[in-house]
Amino acid sequence: MSPHDEADPAYDVAASGAGTHARDELAGSARGWLRVQLAVVGFIGLCGALWTTGGPAGPAWLQWLAAALAVLAFALGGSAIFLVARVAYPVRETAPASALGDGAQSRTWGRLRGGTRLSFLALLLVVAATLTAWWPDTSGGGAIEVRDVGGQAWCGRLGDAPAGAVRVNTADGPATIPLDRVAALREVDSC
């Protein structure tokens, strides 16, 4: 019979209470981290829901990288929740708290530490995936609209012009407008 067996009359009740207190304290800490982890996974989902509906930003490889980072972040967040939930809400106990050795206690702490580290890693990955949306948009139409002082407008791409003039290559052919007649010049998506 082991010295920590419940059937043993020498069973130390004080040690049992201390072990239970330590386990409860660890579980309480894990429950707090579990809330944080759920918020992280919710943030990952929110970032996916708020993804811009406009045209994609950046090259295709960057979009695939962002998608892979987001999926990996979600998987790591789920794994982190699983690890910490095992500490926060243990399913079964096979031995009294005093009978749990230092090995079991250190494994429990290891799960909690591993889960929190995975949470931070998931958060970093989703931030990196979100940052790809800030890729500069260079897909501008390149079209220019030129209005003269009389209200007439030309739309097209800029071309080479003599000094003191603007040349616009329109669908109807090139148009050269003297700079002293230009009232407005602006970039547009298309003509």
PDB file of C-alpha atoms in Angstrom:
ATOM      1  CA  MET A   1       0.000   0.000   0.000  1.00  0.00           C
ATOM      2  CA  SER A   2       1.414   3.404  -0.915  1.00  0.00           C
ATOM      3  CA  PRO A   3       1.835   6.078   1.763  1.00  0.00           C
ATOM      4  CA  HIS A   4      -0.701   8.231  -0.116  1.00  0.00           C
ATOM      5  CA  ASP A   5      -3.401   5.622  -0.509  1.00  0.00           C
ATOM      6  CA  GLU A   6      -6.824   6.796   0.719  1.00  0.00           C
ATOM      7  CA  ALA A   7      -7.395   3.468   2.547  1.00  0.00           C
ATOM      8  CA  ASP A   8      -4.240   4.062   4.591  1.00  0.00           C
ATOM      9  CA  PRO A   9      -5.094   5.495   8.023  1.00  0.00           C
ATOM     10  CA  ALA A  10      -1.963   7.612   7.821  1.00  0.00           C
ATOM     11  CA  TYR A  11      -3.382   9.437   4.780  1.00  0.00           C
ATOM     12  CA  ASP A  12      -2.451  13.066   5.132  1.00  0.00           C
ATOM     13  CA  VAL A  13      -5.600  15.180   4.879  1.00  0.00           C
ATOM     14  CA  ALA A  14      -3.611  18.423   4.917  1.00  0.00           C
ATOM     15  CA  ALA A  15      -1.566  17.324   1.895  1.00  0.00           C
ATOM     16  CA  SER A  16      -4.769  16.452   0.090  1.00  0.00           C
ATOM     17  CA  GLY A  17      -6.155  19.938   0.717  1.00  0.00           C
ATOM     18  CA  ALA A  18      -2.916  21.571  -0.449  1.00  0.00           C
ATOM     19  CA  GLY A  19      -2.910  19.538  -3.661  1.00  0.00           C
ATOM     20  CA  THR A  20      -6.532  20.357  -4.324  1.00  0.00           C
ATOM     21  CA  HIS A  21      -5.846  24.051  -3.725  1.00  0.00           C
ATOM     22  CA  ALA A  22      -2.926  24.033  -6.182  1.00  0.00           C
ATOM     23  CA  ARG A  23      -4.999  22.180  -8.795  1.00  0.00           C
ATOM     24  CA  ASP A  24      -7.940  24.570  -8.314  1.00  0.00           C
ATOM     25  CA  GLU A  25      -5.620  27.560  -8.626  1.00  0.00           C
ATOM     26  CA  LEU A  26      -4.160  26.139 -11.828  1.00  0.00           C
ATOM     27  CA  ALA A  27      -7.645  25.423 -13.217  1.00  0.00           C
ATOM     28  CA  GLY A  28      -8.753  28.976 -12.363  1.00  0.00           C
ATOM     29  CA  SER A  29      -5.768  30.398 -14.213  1.00  0.00           C
ATOM     30  CA  ALA A  30      -6.531  28.150 -17.172  1.00  0.00           C
ATOM     31  CA  ARG A  31     -10.157  29.352 -17.237  1.00  0.00           C
ATOM     32  CA  GLY A  32      -8.922  32.937 -17.495  1.00  0.00           C
ATOM     33  CA  TRP A  33      -6.626  32.012 -20.369  1.00  0.00           C
ATOM     34  CA  LEU A  34      -9.451  30.105 -22.015  1.00  0.00           C
ATOM     35  CA  ARG A  35     -11.469  33.330 -22.244  1.00  0.00           C
ATOM     36  CA  VAL A  36      -8.500  35.078 -23.844  1.00  0.00           C
ATOM     37  CA  GLN A  37      -8.077  32.236 -26.317  1.00  0.00           C
ATOM     38  CA  LEU A  38     -11.734  32.313 -27.287  1.00  0.00           C
ATOM     39  CA  ALA A  39     -11.345  36.042 -27.911  1.00  0.00           C
ATOM     40  CA  VAL A  40      -8.314  35.356 -30.129  1.00  0.00           C
ATOM     41  CA  VAL A  41     -10.197  32.778 -32.198  1.00  0.00           C
ATOM     42  CA  GLY A  42     -13.156  35.174 -32.378  1.00  0.00           C
ATOM     43  CA  PHE A  43     -10.782  37.882 -33.615  1.00  0.00           C
ATOM     44  CA  ILE A  44      -9.520  35.511 -36.297  1.00  0.00           C
ATOM     45  CA  GLY A  45     -13.117  34.892 -37.398  1.00  0.00           C
ATOM     46  CA  LEU A  46     -13.924  38.598 -37.298  1.00  0.00           C
ATOM     47  CA  CYS A  47     -10.934  39.381 -39.498  1.00  0.00           C
ATOM     48  CA  GLY A  48     -12.208  36.835 -41.993  1.00  0.00           C
ATOM     49  CA  ALA A  49     -15.711  38.282 -41.919  1.00  0.00           C
ATOM     50  CA  LEU A  50     -14.476  41.844 -42.384  1.00  0.00           C
ATOM     51  CA  TRP A  51     -12.233  40.976 -45.310  1.00  0.00           C
ATOM     52  CA  THR A  52     -12.674  43.602 -47.992  1.00  0.00           C
ATOM     53  CA  THR A  53     -15.219  42.800 -50.663  1.00  0.00           C
ATOM     54  CA  GLY A  54     -13.388  44.888 -53.253  1.00  0.00           C
ATOM     55  CA  GLY A  55     -10.737  43.585 -55.558  1.00  0.00           C
ATOM     56  CA  PRO A  56      -7.948  41.575 -53.978  1.00  0.00           C
ATOM     57  CA  ALA A  57      -4.933  43.520 -52.777  1.00  0.00           C
ATOM     58  CA  GLY A  58      -1.519  42.378 -53.851  1.00  0.00           C
ATOM     59  CA  PRO A  59      -0.294  39.584 -56.083  1.00  0.00           C
ATOM     60  CA  ALA A  60      -1.792  36.101 -56.079  1.00  0.00           C
ATOM     61  CA  TRP A  61       1.076  34.568 -54.071  1.00  0.00           C
ATOM     62  CA  LEU A  62       0.430  37.099 -51.296  1.00  0.00           C
ATOM     63  CA  GLN A  63      -3.275  36.263 -51.225  1.00  0.00           C
ATOM     64  CA  TRP A  64      -2.479  32.539 -50.930  1.00  0.00           C
ATOM     65  CA  LEU A  65       0.035  33.261 -48.178  1.00  0.00           C
ATOM     66  CA  ALA A  66      -2.537  35.316 -46.261  1.00  0.00           C
ATOM     67  CA  ALA A  67      -5.122  32.538 -46.597  1.00  0.00           C
ATOM     68  CA  ALA A  68      -2.634  29.911 -45.407  1.00  0.00           C
ATOM     69  CA  LEU A  69      -1.615  32.068 -42.435  1.00  0.00           C
ATOM     70  CA  ALA A  70      -5.257  32.610 -41.463  1.00  0.00           C
ATOM     71  CA  VAL A  71      -6.077  28.887 -41.660  1.00  0.00           C
ATOM     72  CA  LEU A  72      -2.939  28.022 -39.686  1.00  0.00           C
ATOM     73  CA  ALA A  73      -3.815  30.673 -37.076  1.00  0.00           C
ATOM     74  CA  PHE A  74      -7.303  29.222 -36.720  1.00  0.00           C
ATOM     75  CA  ALA A  75      -5.937  25.678 -36.332  1.00  0.00           C
ATOM     76  CA  LEU A  76      -3.378  26.795 -33.744  1.00  0.00           C
ATOM     77  CA  GLY A  77      -6.048  28.743 -31.878  1.00  0.00           C
ATOM     78  CA  GLY A  78      -8.268  25.672 -31.760  1.00  0.00           C
ATOM     79  CA  SER A  79      -5.389  23.515 -30.548  1.00  0.00           C
ATOM     80  CA  ALA A  80      -4.550  26.079 -27.875  1.00  0.00           C
ATOM     81  CA  ILE A  81      -8.147  26.090 -26.665  1.00  0.00           C
ATOM     82  CA  PHE A  82      -8.091  22.287 -26.445  1.00  0.00           C
ATOM     83  CA  LEU A  83      -4.875  22.256 -24.408  1.00  0.00           C
ATOM     84  CA  VAL A  84      -6.000  24.898 -21.955  1.00  0.00           C
ATOM     85  CA  ALA A  85      -9.536  23.510 -21.666  1.00  0.00           C
ATOM     86  CA  ARG A  86      -8.051  20.186 -20.518  1.00  0.00           C
ATOM     87  CA  VAL A  87      -6.425  22.064 -17.642  1.00  0.00           C
ATOM     88  CA  ALA A  88      -9.391  24.345 -16.916  1.00  0.00           C
ATOM     89  CA  TYR A  89     -12.026  21.620 -16.963  1.00  0.00           C
ATOM     90  CA  PRO A  90     -10.424  18.217 -16.324  1.00  0.00           C
ATOM     91  CA  VAL A  91     -12.718  15.418 -17.461  1.00  0.00           C
ATOM     92  CA  ARG A  92     -11.694  12.799 -14.917  1.00  0.00           C
ATOM     93  CA  GLU A  93      -9.338  12.373 -12.064  1.00  0.00           C
ATOM     94  CA  THR A  94      -7.885   8.979 -11.387  1.00  0.00           C
ATOM     95  CA  ALA A  95      -6.086   9.832  -8.157  1.00  0.00           C
ATOM     96  CA  PRO A  96      -6.560  12.182  -5.246  1.00  0.00           C
ATOM     97  CA  ALA A  97      -4.712  15.490  -5.419  1.00  0.00           C
ATOM     98  CA  SER A  98      -2.050  14.359  -2.946  1.00  0.00           C
ATOM     99  CA  ALA A  99      -1.302  11.266  -5.010  1.00  0.00           C
ATOM    100  CA  LEU A 100      -0.563  13.299  -8.117  1.00  0.00           C
ATOM    101  CA  GLY A 101       3.158  13.430  -8.461  1.00  0.00           C
ATOM    102  CA  ASP A 102       5.275  16.277  -9.610  1.00  0.00           C
ATOM    103  CA  GLY A 103       5.225  14.741 -13.083  1.00  0.00           C
ATOM    104  CA  ALA A 104       1.456  15.120 -13.412  1.00  0.00           C
ATOM    105  CA  GLN A 105       1.611  18.644 -12.040  1.00  0.00           C
ATOM    106  CA  SER A 106       4.389  19.617 -14.448  1.00  0.00           C
ATOM    107  CA  ARG A 107       2.495  18.081 -17.404  1.00  0.00           C
ATOM    108  CA  THR A 108      -0.532  20.147 -16.445  1.00  0.00           C
ATOM    109  CA  TRP A 109       1.575  23.317 -16.254  1.00  0.00           C
ATOM    110  CA  GLY A 110       3.156  22.332 -19.570  1.00  0.00           C
ATOM    111  CA  ARG A 111      -0.267  22.091 -21.224  1.00  0.00           C
ATOM    112  CA  LEU A 112      -1.189  25.523 -19.889  1.00  0.00           C
ATOM    113  CA  ARG A 113       2.096  27.076 -21.041  1.00  0.00           C
ATOM    114  CA  GLY A 114       1.878  25.364 -24.422  1.00  0.00           C
ATOM    115  CA  GLY A 115      -1.692  26.525 -24.917  1.00  0.00           C
ATOM    116  CA  THR A 116      -0.872  30.134 -24.087  1.00  0.00           C
ATOM    117  CA  ARG A 117       2.145  30.093 -26.405  1.00  0.00           C
ATOM    118  CA  LEU A 118       0.031  28.677 -29.223  1.00  0.00           C
ATOM    119  CA  SER A 119      -2.500  31.455 -28.597  1.00  0.00           C
ATOM    120  CA  PHE A 120       0.159  34.125 -28.986  1.00  0.00           C
ATOM    121  CA  LEU A 121       1.477  32.448 -32.125  1.00  0.00           C
ATOM    122  CA  ALA A 122      -2.046  32.266 -33.587  1.00  0.00           C
ATOM    123  CA  LEU A 123      -2.549  35.952 -32.861  1.00  0.00           C
ATOM    124  CA  LEU A 124       0.748  36.854 -34.550  1.00  0.00           C
ATOM    125  CA  LEU A 125      -0.159  34.786 -37.610  1.00  0.00           C
ATOM    126  CA  VAL A 126      -3.574  36.388 -38.006  1.00  0.00           C
ATOM    127  CA  VAL A 127      -2.034  39.845 -37.666  1.00  0.00           C
ATOM    128  CA  ALA A 128       0.482  38.943 -40.387  1.00  0.00           C
ATOM    129  CA  ALA A 129      -2.338  37.633 -42.589  1.00  0.00           C
ATOM    130  CA  THR A 130      -4.330  40.807 -42.038  1.00  0.00           C
ATOM    131  CA  LEU A 131      -1.373  43.042 -42.876  1.00  0.00           C
ATOM    132  CA  THR A 132      -1.328  41.647 -46.401  1.00  0.00           C
ATOM    133  CA  ALA A 133      -4.536  43.583 -47.088  1.00  0.00           C
ATOM    134  CA  TRP A 134      -2.512  46.775 -46.858  1.00  0.00           C
ATOM    135  CA  TRP A 135      -0.572  45.965 -49.992  1.00  0.00           C
ATOM    136  CA  PRO A 136      -0.465  49.123 -52.094  1.00  0.00           C
ATOM    137  CA  ASP A 137      -3.029  49.138 -54.863  1.00  0.00           C
ATOM    138  CA  THR A 138      -1.150  49.655 -58.103  1.00  0.00           C
ATOM    139  CA  SER A 139      -3.989  48.465 -60.288  1.00  0.00           C
ATOM    140  CA  GLY A 140      -5.212  51.989 -60.983  1.00  0.00           C
ATOM    141  CA  GLY A 141      -6.719  52.383 -64.404  1.00  0.00           C
ATOM    142  CA  GLY A 142      -4.012  54.784 -65.463  1.00  0.00           C
ATOM    143  CA  ALA A 143      -6.637  56.788 -67.325  1.00  0.00           C
ATOM    144  CA  ILE A 144      -6.613  60.573 -67.071  1.00  0.00           C
ATOM    145  CA  GLU A 145      -9.485  62.964 -67.536  1.00  0.00           C
ATOM    146  CA  VAL A 146      -8.561  66.457 -68.721  1.00  0.00           C
ATOM    147  CA  ARG A 147     -11.069  69.326 -68.696  1.00  0.00           C
ATOM    148  CA  ASP A 148     -10.403  72.633 -70.309  1.00  0.00           C
ATOM    149  CA  VAL A 149     -11.705  76.045 -69.225  1.00  0.00           C
ATOM    150  CA  GLY A 150     -14.568  75.733 -71.736  1.00  0.00           C
ATOM    151  CA  GLY A 151     -15.870  72.510 -70.062  1.00  0.00           C
ATOM    152  CA  GLN A 152     -14.785  70.105 -72.802  1.00  0.00           C
ATOM    153  CA  ALA A 153     -13.314  66.835 -71.460  1.00  0.00           C
ATOM    154  CA  TRP A 154     -10.927  64.231 -72.830  1.00  0.00           C
ATOM    155  CA  CYS A 155     -10.248  60.861 -71.282  1.00  0.00           C
ATOM    156  CA  GLY A 156      -7.437  58.450 -72.036  1.00  0.00           C
ATOM    157  CA  ARG A 157      -3.801  57.749 -71.305  1.00  0.00           C
ATOM    158  CA  LEU A 158      -1.163  60.431 -71.150  1.00  0.00           C
ATOM    159  CA  GLY A 159       1.209  60.614 -74.078  1.00  0.00           C
ATOM    160  CA  ASP A 160       4.304  62.593 -75.033  1.00  0.00           C
ATOM    161  CA  ALA A 161       3.455  66.240 -75.596  1.00  0.00           C
ATOM    162  CA  PRO A 162       5.409  69.354 -76.520  1.00  0.00           C
ATOM    163  CA  ALA A 163       6.417  71.728 -73.717  1.00  0.00           C
ATOM    164  CA  GLY A 164       3.466  73.702 -72.318  1.00  0.00           C
ATOM    165  CA  ALA A 165       0.851  71.119 -73.364  1.00  0.00           C
ATOM    166  CA  VAL A 166      -0.796  67.865 -72.253  1.00  0.00           C
ATOM    167  CA  ARG A 167      -1.415  65.050 -74.690  1.00  0.00           C
ATOM    168  CA  VAL A 168      -4.217  62.558 -74.023  1.00  0.00           C
ATOM    169  CA  ASN A 169      -4.511  59.448 -76.190  1.00  0.00           C
ATOM    170  CA  THR A 170      -8.283  58.988 -76.361  1.00  0.00           C
ATOM    171  CA  ALA A 171     -10.368  56.344 -78.147  1.00  0.00           C
ATOM    172  CA  ASP A 172     -11.019  58.937 -80.887  1.00  0.00           C
ATOM    173  CA  GLY A 173      -7.316  59.708 -81.310  1.00  0.00           C
ATOM    174  CA  PRO A 174      -4.741  61.881 -79.564  1.00  0.00           C
ATOM    175  CA  ALA A 175      -5.693  65.311 -78.223  1.00  0.00           C
ATOM    176  CA  THR A 176      -3.139  67.992 -77.312  1.00  0.00           C
ATOM    177  CA  ILE A 177      -4.370  70.655 -74.880  1.00  0.00           C
ATOM    178  CA  PRO A 178      -2.288  73.740 -74.022  1.00  0.00           C
ATOM    179  CA  LEU A 179      -1.595  73.975 -70.269  1.00  0.00           C
ATOM    180  CA  ASP A 180      -3.079  77.495 -70.056  1.00  0.00           C
ATOM    181  CA  ARG A 181      -6.451  75.995 -71.157  1.00  0.00           C
ATOM    182  CA  VAL A 182      -6.420  73.070 -68.670  1.00  0.00           C
ATOM    183  CA  ALA A 183      -8.923  73.600 -65.835  1.00  0.00           C
ATOM    184  CA  ALA A 184      -8.764  70.128 -64.217  1.00  0.00           C
ATOM    185  CA  LEU A 185      -6.677  66.987 -64.520  1.00  0.00           C
ATOM    186  CA  ARG A 186      -7.546  63.861 -62.539  1.00  0.00           C
ATOM    187  CA  GLU A 187      -6.947  60.125 -62.584  1.00  0.00           C
ATOM    188  CA  VAL A 188     -10.003  57.942 -63.250  1.00  0.00           C
ATOM    189  CA  ASP A 189     -10.549  54.172 -63.185  1.00  0.00           C
ATOM    190  CA  SER A 190     -11.773  54.012 -66.774  1.00  0.00           C
ATOM    191  CA  CYS A 191     -13.026  56.236 -69.562  1.00  0.00           C
TER     192      CYS A 191
END
